[in-house]
Each structure stands twice: as structure tokens, then as C-alpha cells.
PDB file of C-alpha atoms in Angstrom:
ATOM      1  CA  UNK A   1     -23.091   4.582 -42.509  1.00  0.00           C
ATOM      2  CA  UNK A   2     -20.054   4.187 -40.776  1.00  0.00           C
ATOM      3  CA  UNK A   3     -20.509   2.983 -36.965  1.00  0.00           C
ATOM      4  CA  UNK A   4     -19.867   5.505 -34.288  1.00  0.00           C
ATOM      5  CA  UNK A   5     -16.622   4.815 -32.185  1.00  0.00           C
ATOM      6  CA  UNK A   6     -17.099   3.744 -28.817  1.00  0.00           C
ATOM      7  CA  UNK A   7     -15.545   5.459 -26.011  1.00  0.00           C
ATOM      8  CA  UNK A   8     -12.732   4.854 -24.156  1.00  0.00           C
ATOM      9  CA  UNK A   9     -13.741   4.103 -20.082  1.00  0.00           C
ATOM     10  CA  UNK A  10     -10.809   4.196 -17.754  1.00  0.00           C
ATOM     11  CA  UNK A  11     -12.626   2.330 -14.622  1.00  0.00           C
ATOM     12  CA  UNK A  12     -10.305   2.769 -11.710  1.00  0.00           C
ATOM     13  CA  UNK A  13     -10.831   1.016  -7.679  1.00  0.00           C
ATOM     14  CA  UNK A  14      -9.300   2.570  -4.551  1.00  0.00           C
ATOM     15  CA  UNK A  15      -9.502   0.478  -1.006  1.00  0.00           C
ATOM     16  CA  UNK A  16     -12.543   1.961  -0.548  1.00  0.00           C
ATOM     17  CA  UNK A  17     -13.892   0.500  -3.568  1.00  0.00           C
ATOM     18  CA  UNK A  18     -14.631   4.076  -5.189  1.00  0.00           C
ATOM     19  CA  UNK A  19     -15.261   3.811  -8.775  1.00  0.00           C
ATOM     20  CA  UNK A  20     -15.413   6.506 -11.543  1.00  0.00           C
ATOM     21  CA  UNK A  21     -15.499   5.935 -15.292  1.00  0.00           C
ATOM     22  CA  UNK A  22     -15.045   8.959 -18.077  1.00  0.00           C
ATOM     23  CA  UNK A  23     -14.320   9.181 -21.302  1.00  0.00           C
ATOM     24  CA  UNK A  24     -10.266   9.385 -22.189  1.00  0.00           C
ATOM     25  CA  UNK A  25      -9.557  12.195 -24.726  1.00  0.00           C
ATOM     26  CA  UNK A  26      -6.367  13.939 -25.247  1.00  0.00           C
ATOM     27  CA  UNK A  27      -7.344  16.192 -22.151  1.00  0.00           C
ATOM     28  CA  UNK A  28      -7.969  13.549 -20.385  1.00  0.00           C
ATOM     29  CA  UNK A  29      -4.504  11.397 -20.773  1.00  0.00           C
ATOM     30  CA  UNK A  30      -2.549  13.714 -17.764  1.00  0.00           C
ATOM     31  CA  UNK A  31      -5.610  12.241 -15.376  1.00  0.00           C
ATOM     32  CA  UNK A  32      -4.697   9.046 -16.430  1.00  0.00           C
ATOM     33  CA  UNK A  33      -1.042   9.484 -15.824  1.00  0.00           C
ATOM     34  CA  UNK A  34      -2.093  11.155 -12.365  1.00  0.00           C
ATOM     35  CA  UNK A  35      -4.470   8.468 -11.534  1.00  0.00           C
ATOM     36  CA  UNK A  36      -2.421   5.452 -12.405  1.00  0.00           C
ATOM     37  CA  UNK A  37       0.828   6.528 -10.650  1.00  0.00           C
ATOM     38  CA  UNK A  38      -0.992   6.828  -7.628  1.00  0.00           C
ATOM     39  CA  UNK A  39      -3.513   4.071  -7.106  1.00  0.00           C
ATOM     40  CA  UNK A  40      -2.739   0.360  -6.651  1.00  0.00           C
ATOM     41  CA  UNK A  41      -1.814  -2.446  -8.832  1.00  0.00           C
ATOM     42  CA  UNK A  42      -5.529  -3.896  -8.801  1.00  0.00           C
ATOM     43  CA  UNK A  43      -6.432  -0.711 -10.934  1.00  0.00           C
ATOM     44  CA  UNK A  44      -7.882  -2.385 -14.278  1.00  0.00           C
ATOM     45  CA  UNK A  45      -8.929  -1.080 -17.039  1.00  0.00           C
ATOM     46  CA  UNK A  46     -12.702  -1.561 -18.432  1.00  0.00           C
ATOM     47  CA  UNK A  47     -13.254  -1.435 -22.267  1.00  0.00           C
ATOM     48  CA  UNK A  48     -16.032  -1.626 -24.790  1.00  0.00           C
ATOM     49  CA  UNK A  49     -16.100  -5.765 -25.696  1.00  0.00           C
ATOM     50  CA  UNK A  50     -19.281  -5.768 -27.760  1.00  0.00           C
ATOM     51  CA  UNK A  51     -18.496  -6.675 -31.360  1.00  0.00           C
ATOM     52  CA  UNK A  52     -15.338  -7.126 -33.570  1.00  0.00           C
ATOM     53  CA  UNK A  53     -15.378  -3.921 -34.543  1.00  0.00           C
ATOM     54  CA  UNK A  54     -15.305  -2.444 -31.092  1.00  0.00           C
ATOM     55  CA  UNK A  55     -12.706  -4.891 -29.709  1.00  0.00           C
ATOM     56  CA  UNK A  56     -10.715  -4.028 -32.683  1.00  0.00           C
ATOM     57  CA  UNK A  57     -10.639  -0.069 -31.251  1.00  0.00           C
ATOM     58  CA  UNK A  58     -10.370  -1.248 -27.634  1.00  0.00           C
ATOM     59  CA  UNK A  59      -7.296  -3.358 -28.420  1.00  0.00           C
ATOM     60  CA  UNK A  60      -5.794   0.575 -29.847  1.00  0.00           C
ATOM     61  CA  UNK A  61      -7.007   2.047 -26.987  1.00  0.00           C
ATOM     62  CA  UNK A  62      -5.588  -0.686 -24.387  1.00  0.00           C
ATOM     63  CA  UNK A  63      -2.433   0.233 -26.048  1.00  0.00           C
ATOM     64  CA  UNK A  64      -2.481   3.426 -25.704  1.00  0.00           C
ATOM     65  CA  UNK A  65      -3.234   3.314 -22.527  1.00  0.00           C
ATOM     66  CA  UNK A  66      -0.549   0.923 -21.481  1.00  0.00           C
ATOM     67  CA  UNK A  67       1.917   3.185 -23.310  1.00  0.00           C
ATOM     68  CA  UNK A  68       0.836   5.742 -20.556  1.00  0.00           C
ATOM     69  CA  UNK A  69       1.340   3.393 -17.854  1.00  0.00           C
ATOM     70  CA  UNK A  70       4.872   2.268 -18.920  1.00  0.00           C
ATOM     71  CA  UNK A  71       5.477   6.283 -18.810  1.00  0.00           C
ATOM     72  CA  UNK A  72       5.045   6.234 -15.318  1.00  0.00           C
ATOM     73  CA  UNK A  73       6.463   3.475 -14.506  1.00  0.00           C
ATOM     74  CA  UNK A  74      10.043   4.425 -16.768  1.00  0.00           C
ATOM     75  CA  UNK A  75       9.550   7.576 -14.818  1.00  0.00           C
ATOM     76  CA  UNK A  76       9.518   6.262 -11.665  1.00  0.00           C
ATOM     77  CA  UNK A  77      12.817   3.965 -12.567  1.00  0.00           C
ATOM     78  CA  UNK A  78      14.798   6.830 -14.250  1.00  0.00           C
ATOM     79  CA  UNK A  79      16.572   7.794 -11.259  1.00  0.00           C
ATOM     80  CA  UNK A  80      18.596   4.163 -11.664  1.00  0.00           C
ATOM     81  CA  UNK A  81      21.824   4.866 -12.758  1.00  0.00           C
ATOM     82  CA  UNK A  82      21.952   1.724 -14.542  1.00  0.00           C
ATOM     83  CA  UNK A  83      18.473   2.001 -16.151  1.00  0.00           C
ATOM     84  CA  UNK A  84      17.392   4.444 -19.312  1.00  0.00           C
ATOM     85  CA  UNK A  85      13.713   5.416 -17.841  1.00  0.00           C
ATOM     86  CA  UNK A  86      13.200   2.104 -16.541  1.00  0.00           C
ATOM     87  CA  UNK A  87      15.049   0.207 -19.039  1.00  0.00           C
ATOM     88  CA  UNK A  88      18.088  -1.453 -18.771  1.00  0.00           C
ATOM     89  CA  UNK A  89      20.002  -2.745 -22.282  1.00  0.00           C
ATOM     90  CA  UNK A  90      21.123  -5.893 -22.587  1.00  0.00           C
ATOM     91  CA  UNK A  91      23.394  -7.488 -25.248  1.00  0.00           C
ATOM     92  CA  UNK A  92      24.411 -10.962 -26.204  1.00  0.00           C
ATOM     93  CA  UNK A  93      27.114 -12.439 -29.078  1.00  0.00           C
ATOM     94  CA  UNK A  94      24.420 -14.465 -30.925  1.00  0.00           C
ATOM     95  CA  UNK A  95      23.020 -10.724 -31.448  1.00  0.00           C
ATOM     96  CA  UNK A  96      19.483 -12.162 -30.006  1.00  0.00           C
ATOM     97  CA  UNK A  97      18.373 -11.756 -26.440  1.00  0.00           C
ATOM     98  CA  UNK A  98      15.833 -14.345 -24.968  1.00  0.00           C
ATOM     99  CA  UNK A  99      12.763 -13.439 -22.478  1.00  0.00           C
ATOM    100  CA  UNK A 100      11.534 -16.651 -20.775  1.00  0.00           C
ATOM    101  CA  UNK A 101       8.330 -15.875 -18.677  1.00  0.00           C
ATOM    102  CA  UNK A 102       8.516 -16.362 -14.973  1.00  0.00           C
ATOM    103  CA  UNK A 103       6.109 -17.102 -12.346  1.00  0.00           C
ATOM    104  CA  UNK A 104       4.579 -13.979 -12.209  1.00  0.00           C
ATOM    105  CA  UNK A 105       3.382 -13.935 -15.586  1.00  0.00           C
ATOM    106  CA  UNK A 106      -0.132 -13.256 -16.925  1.00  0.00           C
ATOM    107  CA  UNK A 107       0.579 -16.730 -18.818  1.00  0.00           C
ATOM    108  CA  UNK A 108      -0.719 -20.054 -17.619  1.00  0.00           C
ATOM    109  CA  UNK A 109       1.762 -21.147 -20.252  1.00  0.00           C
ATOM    110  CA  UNK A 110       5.550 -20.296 -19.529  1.00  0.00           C
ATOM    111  CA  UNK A 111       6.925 -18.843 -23.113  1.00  0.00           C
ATOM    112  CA  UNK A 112       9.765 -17.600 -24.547  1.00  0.00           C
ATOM    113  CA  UNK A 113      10.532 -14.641 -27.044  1.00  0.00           C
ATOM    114  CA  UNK A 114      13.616 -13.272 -28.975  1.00  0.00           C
ATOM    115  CA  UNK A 115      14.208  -9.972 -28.952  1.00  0.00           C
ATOM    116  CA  UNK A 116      17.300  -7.887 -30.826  1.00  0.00           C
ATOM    117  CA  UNK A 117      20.451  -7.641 -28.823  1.00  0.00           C
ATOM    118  CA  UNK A 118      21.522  -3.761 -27.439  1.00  0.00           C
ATOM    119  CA  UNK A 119      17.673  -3.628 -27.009  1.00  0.00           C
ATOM    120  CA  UNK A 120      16.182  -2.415 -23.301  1.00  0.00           C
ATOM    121  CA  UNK A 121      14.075  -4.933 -21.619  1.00  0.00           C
ATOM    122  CA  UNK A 122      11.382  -2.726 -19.017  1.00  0.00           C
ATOM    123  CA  UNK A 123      12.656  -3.973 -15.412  1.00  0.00           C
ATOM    124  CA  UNK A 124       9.329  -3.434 -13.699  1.00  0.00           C
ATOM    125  CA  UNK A 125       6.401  -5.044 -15.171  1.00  0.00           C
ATOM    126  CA  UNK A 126       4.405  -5.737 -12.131  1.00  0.00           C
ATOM    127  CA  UNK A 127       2.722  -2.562 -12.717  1.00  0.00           C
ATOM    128  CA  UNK A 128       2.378  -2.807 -16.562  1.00  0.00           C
ATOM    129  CA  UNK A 129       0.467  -6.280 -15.989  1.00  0.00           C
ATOM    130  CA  UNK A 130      -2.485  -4.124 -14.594  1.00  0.00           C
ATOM    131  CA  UNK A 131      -2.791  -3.205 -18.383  1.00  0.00           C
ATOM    132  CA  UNK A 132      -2.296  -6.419 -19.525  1.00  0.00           C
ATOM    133  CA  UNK A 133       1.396  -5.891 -20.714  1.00  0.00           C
ATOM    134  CA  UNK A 134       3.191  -8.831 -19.685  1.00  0.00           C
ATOM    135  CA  UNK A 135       6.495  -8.012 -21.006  1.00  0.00           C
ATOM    136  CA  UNK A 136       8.202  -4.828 -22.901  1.00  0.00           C
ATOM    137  CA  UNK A 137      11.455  -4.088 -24.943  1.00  0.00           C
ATOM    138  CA  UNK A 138      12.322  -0.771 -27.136  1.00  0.00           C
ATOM    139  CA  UNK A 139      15.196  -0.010 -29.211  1.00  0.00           C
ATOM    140  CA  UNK A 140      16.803   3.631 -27.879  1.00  0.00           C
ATOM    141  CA  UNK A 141      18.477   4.290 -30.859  1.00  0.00           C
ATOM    142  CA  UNK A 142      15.375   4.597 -32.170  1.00  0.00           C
ATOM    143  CA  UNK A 143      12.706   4.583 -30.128  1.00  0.00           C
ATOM    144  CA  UNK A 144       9.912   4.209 -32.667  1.00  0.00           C
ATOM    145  CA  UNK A 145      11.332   0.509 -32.675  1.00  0.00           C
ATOM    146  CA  UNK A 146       9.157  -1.193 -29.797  1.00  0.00           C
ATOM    147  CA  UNK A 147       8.016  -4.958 -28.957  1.00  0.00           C
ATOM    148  CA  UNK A 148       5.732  -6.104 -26.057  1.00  0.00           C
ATOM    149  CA  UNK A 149       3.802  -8.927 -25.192  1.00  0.00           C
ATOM    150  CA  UNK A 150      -0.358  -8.348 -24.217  1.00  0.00           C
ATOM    151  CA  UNK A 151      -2.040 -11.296 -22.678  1.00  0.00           C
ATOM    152  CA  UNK A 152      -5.634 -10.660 -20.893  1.00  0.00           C
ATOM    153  CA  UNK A 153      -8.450 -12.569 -20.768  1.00  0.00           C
ATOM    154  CA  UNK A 154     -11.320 -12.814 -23.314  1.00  0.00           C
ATOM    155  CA  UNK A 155     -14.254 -14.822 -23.750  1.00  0.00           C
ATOM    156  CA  UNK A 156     -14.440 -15.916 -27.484  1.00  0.00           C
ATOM    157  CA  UNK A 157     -12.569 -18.843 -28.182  1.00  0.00           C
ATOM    158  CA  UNK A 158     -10.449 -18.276 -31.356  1.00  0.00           C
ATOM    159  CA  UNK A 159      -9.413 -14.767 -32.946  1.00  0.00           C
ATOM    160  CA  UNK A 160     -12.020 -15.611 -35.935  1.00  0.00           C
ATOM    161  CA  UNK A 161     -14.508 -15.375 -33.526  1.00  0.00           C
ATOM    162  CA  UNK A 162     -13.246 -12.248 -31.733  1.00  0.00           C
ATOM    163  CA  UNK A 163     -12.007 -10.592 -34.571  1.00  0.00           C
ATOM    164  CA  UNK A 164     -14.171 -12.166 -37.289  1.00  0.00           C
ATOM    165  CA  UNK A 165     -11.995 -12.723 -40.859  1.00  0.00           C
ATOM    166  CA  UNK A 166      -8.474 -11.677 -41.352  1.00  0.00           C
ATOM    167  CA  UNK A 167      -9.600  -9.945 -44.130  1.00  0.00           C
ATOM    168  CA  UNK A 168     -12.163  -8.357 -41.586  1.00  0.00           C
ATOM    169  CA  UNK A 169      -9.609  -8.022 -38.298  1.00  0.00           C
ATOM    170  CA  UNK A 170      -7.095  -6.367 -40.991  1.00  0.00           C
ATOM    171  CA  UNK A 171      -9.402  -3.328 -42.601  1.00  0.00           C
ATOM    172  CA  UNK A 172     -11.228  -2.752 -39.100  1.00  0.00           C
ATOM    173  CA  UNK A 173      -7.494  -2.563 -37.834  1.00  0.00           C
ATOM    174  CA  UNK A 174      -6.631   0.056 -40.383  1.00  0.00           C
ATOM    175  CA  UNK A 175     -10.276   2.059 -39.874  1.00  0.00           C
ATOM    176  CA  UNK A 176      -9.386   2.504 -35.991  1.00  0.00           C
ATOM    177  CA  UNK A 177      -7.788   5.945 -36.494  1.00  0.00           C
ATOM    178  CA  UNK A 178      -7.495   8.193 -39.826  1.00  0.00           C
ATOM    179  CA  UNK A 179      -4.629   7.985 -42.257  1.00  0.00           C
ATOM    180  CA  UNK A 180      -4.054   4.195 -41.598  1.00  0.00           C
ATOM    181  CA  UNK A 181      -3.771   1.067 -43.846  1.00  0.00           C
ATOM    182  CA  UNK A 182      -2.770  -2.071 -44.126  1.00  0.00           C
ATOM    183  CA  UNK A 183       0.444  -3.033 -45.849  1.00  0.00           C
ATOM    184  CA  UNK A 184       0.915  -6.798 -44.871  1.00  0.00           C
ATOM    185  CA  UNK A 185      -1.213  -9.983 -43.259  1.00  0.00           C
ATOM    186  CA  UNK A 186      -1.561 -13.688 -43.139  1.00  0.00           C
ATOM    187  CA  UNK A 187      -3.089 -16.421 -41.000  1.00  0.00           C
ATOM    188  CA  UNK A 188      -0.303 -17.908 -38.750  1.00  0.00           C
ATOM    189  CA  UNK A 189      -0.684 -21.267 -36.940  1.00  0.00           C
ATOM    190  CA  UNK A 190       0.224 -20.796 -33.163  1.00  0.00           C
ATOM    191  CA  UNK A 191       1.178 -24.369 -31.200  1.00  0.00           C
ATOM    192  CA  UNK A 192      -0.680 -24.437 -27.657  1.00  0.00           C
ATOM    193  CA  UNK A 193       0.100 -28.073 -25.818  1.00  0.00           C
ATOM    194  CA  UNK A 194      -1.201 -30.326 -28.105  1.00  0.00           C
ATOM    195  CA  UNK A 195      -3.322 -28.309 -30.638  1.00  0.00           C
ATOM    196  CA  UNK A 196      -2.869 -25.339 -33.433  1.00  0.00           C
ATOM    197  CA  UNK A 197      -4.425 -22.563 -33.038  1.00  0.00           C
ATOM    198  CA  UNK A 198      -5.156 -19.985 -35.840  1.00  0.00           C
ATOM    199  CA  UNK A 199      -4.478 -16.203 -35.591  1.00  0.00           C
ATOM    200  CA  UNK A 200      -3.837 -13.231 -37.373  1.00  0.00           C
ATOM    201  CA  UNK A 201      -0.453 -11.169 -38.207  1.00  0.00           C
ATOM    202  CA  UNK A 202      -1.018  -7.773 -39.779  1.00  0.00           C
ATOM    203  CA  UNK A 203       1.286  -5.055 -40.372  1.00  0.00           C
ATOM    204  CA  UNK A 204      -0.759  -1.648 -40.577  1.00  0.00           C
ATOM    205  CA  UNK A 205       1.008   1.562 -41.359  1.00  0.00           C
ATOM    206  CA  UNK A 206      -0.532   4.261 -38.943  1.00  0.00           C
ATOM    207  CA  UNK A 207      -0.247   8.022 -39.767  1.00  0.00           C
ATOM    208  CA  UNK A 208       1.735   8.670 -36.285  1.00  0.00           C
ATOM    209  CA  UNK A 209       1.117   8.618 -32.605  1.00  0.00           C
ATOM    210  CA  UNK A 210       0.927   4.727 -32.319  1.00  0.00           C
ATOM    211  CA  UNK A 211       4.611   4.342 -31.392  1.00  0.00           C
ATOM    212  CA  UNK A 212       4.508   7.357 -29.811  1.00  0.00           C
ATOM    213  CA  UNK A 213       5.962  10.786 -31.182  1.00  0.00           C
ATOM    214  CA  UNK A 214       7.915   9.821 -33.648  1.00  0.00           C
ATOM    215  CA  UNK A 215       4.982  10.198 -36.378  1.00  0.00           C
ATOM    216  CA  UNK A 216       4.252   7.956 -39.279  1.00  0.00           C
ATOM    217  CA  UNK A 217       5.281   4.204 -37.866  1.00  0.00           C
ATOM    218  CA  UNK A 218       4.392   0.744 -38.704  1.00  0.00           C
ATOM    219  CA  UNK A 219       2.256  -1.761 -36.482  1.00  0.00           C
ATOM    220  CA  UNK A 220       3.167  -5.842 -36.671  1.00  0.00           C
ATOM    221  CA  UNK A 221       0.436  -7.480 -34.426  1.00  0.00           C
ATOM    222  CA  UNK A 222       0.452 -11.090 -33.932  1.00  0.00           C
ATOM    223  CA  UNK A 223      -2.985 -12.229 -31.964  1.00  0.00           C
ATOM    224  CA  UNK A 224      -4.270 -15.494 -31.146  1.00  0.00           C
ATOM    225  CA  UNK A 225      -6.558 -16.839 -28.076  1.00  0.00           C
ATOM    226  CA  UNK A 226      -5.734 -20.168 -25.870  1.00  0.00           C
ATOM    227  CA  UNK A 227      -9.320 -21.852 -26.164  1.00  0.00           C
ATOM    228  CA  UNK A 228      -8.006 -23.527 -22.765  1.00  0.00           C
ATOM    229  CA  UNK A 229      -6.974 -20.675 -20.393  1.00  0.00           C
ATOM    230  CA  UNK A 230      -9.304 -17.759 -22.407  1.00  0.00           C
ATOM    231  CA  UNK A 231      -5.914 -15.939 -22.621  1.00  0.00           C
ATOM    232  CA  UNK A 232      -5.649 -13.390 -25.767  1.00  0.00           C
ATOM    233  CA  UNK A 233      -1.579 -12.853 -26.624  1.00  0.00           C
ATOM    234  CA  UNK A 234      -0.654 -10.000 -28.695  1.00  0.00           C
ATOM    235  CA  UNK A 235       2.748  -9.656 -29.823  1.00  0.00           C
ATOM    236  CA  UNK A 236       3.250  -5.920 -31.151  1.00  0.00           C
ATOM    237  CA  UNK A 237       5.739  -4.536 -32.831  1.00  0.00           C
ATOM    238  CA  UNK A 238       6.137  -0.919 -34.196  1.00  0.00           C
ATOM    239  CA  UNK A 239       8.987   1.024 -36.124  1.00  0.00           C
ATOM    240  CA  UNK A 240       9.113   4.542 -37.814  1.00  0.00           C
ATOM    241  CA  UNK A 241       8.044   3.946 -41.360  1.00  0.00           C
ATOM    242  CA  UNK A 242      11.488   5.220 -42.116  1.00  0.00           C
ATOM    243  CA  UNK A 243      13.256   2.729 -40.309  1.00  0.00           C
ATOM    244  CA  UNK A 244      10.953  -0.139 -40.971  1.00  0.00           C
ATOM    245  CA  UNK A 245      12.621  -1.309 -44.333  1.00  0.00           C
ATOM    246  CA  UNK A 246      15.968  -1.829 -42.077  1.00  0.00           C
ATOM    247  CA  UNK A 247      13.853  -2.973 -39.018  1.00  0.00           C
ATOM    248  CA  UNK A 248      10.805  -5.202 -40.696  1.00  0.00           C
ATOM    249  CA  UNK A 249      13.024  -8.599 -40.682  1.00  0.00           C
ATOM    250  CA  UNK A 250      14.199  -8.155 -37.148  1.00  0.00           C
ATOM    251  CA  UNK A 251      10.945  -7.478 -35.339  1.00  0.00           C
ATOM    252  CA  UNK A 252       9.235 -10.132 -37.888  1.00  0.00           C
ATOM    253  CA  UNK A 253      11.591 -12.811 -36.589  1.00  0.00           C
ATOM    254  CA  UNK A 254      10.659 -11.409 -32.774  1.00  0.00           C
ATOM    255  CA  UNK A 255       7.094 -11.786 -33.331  1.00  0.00           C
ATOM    256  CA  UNK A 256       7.462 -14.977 -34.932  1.00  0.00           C
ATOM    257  CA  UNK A 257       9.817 -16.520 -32.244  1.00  0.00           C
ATOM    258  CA  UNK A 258       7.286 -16.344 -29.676  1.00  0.00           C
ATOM    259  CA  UNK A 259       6.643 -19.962 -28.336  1.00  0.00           C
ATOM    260  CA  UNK A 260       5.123 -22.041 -25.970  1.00  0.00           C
ATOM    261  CA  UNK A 261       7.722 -24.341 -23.701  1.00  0.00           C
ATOM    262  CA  UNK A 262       7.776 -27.114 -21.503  1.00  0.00           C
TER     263      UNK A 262
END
């Protein structure tokens, strides 16, 4: 028998320390919105962490809820001239742009990542870190085409452990919502200081919602966990599964270009 799906708990704390926790359904996602936009950056979200197969629906669910926290956030920016709902575009001759982490980051480590050129880079992610979303680009000529960076903090030690198999972190990936499979994955070797860590890339195509509401779209997650800092990073990247033939080497070589410096 299949195991039931854990909810979703949204766990939010005012200045007075007030806590509620309920279940987040597709009523439920305006609250969210409401509740986020107006409450303070130490706002965290709580999730089921139990076994692989729950952390596997948590890490959808953490996404989807950081989608509706960019939202507001984009929301709040849109009345920038210069910025497309919080975005701004950048461009560069090589045709790559480069994020290098700053202080602020939710990374012990400082990193760097490549992202496409005439791509928007979020301008405020001090709020999006609440969420664990430590840095965020899209593509507006198609806005399907996404890439952000996840770091939080875990307590396993390696994604095998988290995650169990890749074989195991791959179908439990594609079981997390109907009309999903999984079209692509490998085991990737991630350098952290002096040691290699193993983690999993998969590329799942999900029947629509993931990148929004654009419908059908593909998923490239790359996930690994410092042993060190008990950091998690998540590169994901999503296209329509129209565009993803044209998109697939770009974003690969985005995910792939994450790295550790200094």
C-alpha cells in the first residue's frame, strides 16, 4: 500500500511569539501569501523530516512555497522602473552571467554559479532566505525557464542518507505529485574544501504547476549535503517541456557550474 502523504505545516512566529500551524491546500495558498507579506523575516517554515520519502515531498512543498514567497516579494519590487516584478536583467558578451555569494548568504562556503545572459537575477533575497532560497534567476521570455539555489540545514550527513539511493531519491521524486516521471539522473561528485561529496542530479518531467502556470515543465535538481556545515544545496532548474529540448544544455551547464571558491 502506498504511504499516505504527509501534510504540508506552514509554522509562522510574530513578536509575540504566537504560533499557528495548518495544513496548506490550494485554499490555503492566499493565507500564505497574506501571512508571509506581512510578518517578519524570522518567519520559517516547519516541514515533515521523518523519512526519505517524506523529505522527498517536503523538498516539493518547500518549493512551492518559496515560489509563493518570491510572489510577494516580485510584487512588492514591481513598482521599480528598472525591475520586471523584482527582477532586473542582466547581460554580458561571454553570453554567461556569474552570481558569487556574498556575506549574507545562507552558505558558510562563498560559491559561484553561471547563469544565461538576458536572464533576471531576483534583487531582494533577504526575504526569500526565510525559505531557504539563497539566490533566484528566471528567463522572461519564457518564464517556465527558472534556476535558484536552496541551502537549509539538515541533519543527515550525505544525500544517500537523506534521500536513500538515486535510484530511490529519483522514483520517490517522480511519485510526489501525479503525472510525473523521471527522464534523466546520475550520481555527481560535488568538491567541498578538501573532500568529494556524492549527490544526486535528476531531471523529472512534472505534469504542470511546478514551474508555475505554464503546465507540463521539466525539473533538473542537483542536491548534495556539506557533512561539515549540515548545509543541504539544491540547485533547481525547470523549463516548459516544450522549450526544454532548446533549454536542457543551458540550464545543465548552470547546474553544473555551481562551485565552491576560495
Amino acid at each position: 500500500m502506498r504511504a499516505a502523504l504527509s501534510p504540508l505545516r506552514v509554522e509562522c512566529r510574530d513578536a509575540t511569539r504566537a504560533r499557528w500551524t495548518t495544513p496548506l491546500a490550494a485554499s490555503e495558498a492566499r493565507r500564505v501569501r497574506r501571512e508571509v507579506s506581512t510578518r517578519s523575516g524570522t518567519d520559517r517554515i516547519a516541514f515533515d523530516d521523518s523519512t526519505p520519502r517524506a523529505r522527498a515531498l517536503a523538498l516539493d512543498r518547500r518549493v512551492c512555497v518559496a515560489r509563493i514567497l518570491l510572489s510577494v516579494v516580485c510584487a512588492s519590487r514591481a513598482r521599480d522602473a528598472n525591475a520586471q516584478d523584482g527582477f532586473t536583467r542582466v547581460e554580458s558578451a561571454s553570453g554567461w552571467n556569474v552570481f558569487e555569494s556574498d556575506g549574507d548568504s545562507l552558505s558558510p562556503r562563498p560559491y559561484a554559479l553561471e547563469w544565461p545572459s538576458g536572464w533576471s537575477a531576483l534583487e531582494d533575497v533577504s526575504s526569500a532566505r526565510s525559505v531557504g532560497v539563497d539566490a533566484s534567476f528566471k528567463d522572461f521570455n519564457d518564464e517556465a525557464s527558472t534556476l535558484a539555489v536552496f541551502i537549509t540545514d539538515v541533519k543527515q550527513l550525505s544525500a544517500r542518507e537523506r534521500y536513500g539511493t538515486l535510484e530511490e531519491d529519483a522514483r520517490l521524486r517522480a511519485e510526489s505529485a501525479p503525472n510525473q516521471r523521471t527522464i534523466g539522473k546520475k550520481t555527481v561528485e560535488v568538491r567541498v574544501g578538501d573532500r568529494a561529496c556524492e549527490g544526486h542530479q535528476i531531471e523529472t518531467l512534472v505534469g504542470g504547476g511546478t514551474a508555475g502556470r505554464f503546465g507540463a515543465a521539466v525539473e533538473l535538481v542537483k542536491i548534495w549535503i556539506d557533512p561539515k556545515s549540515g548545509k543541504e544545496y539544491l540547485i533547481r532548474a525547470t523549463a516548459s517541456r516544450s522549450s526544454w529540448p532548446r533549454a536542457k544544455a543551458s540550464l545543465r551547464r548552470s547546474v553544473d557550474s555551481f562551485r565552491f571558491v576560495n
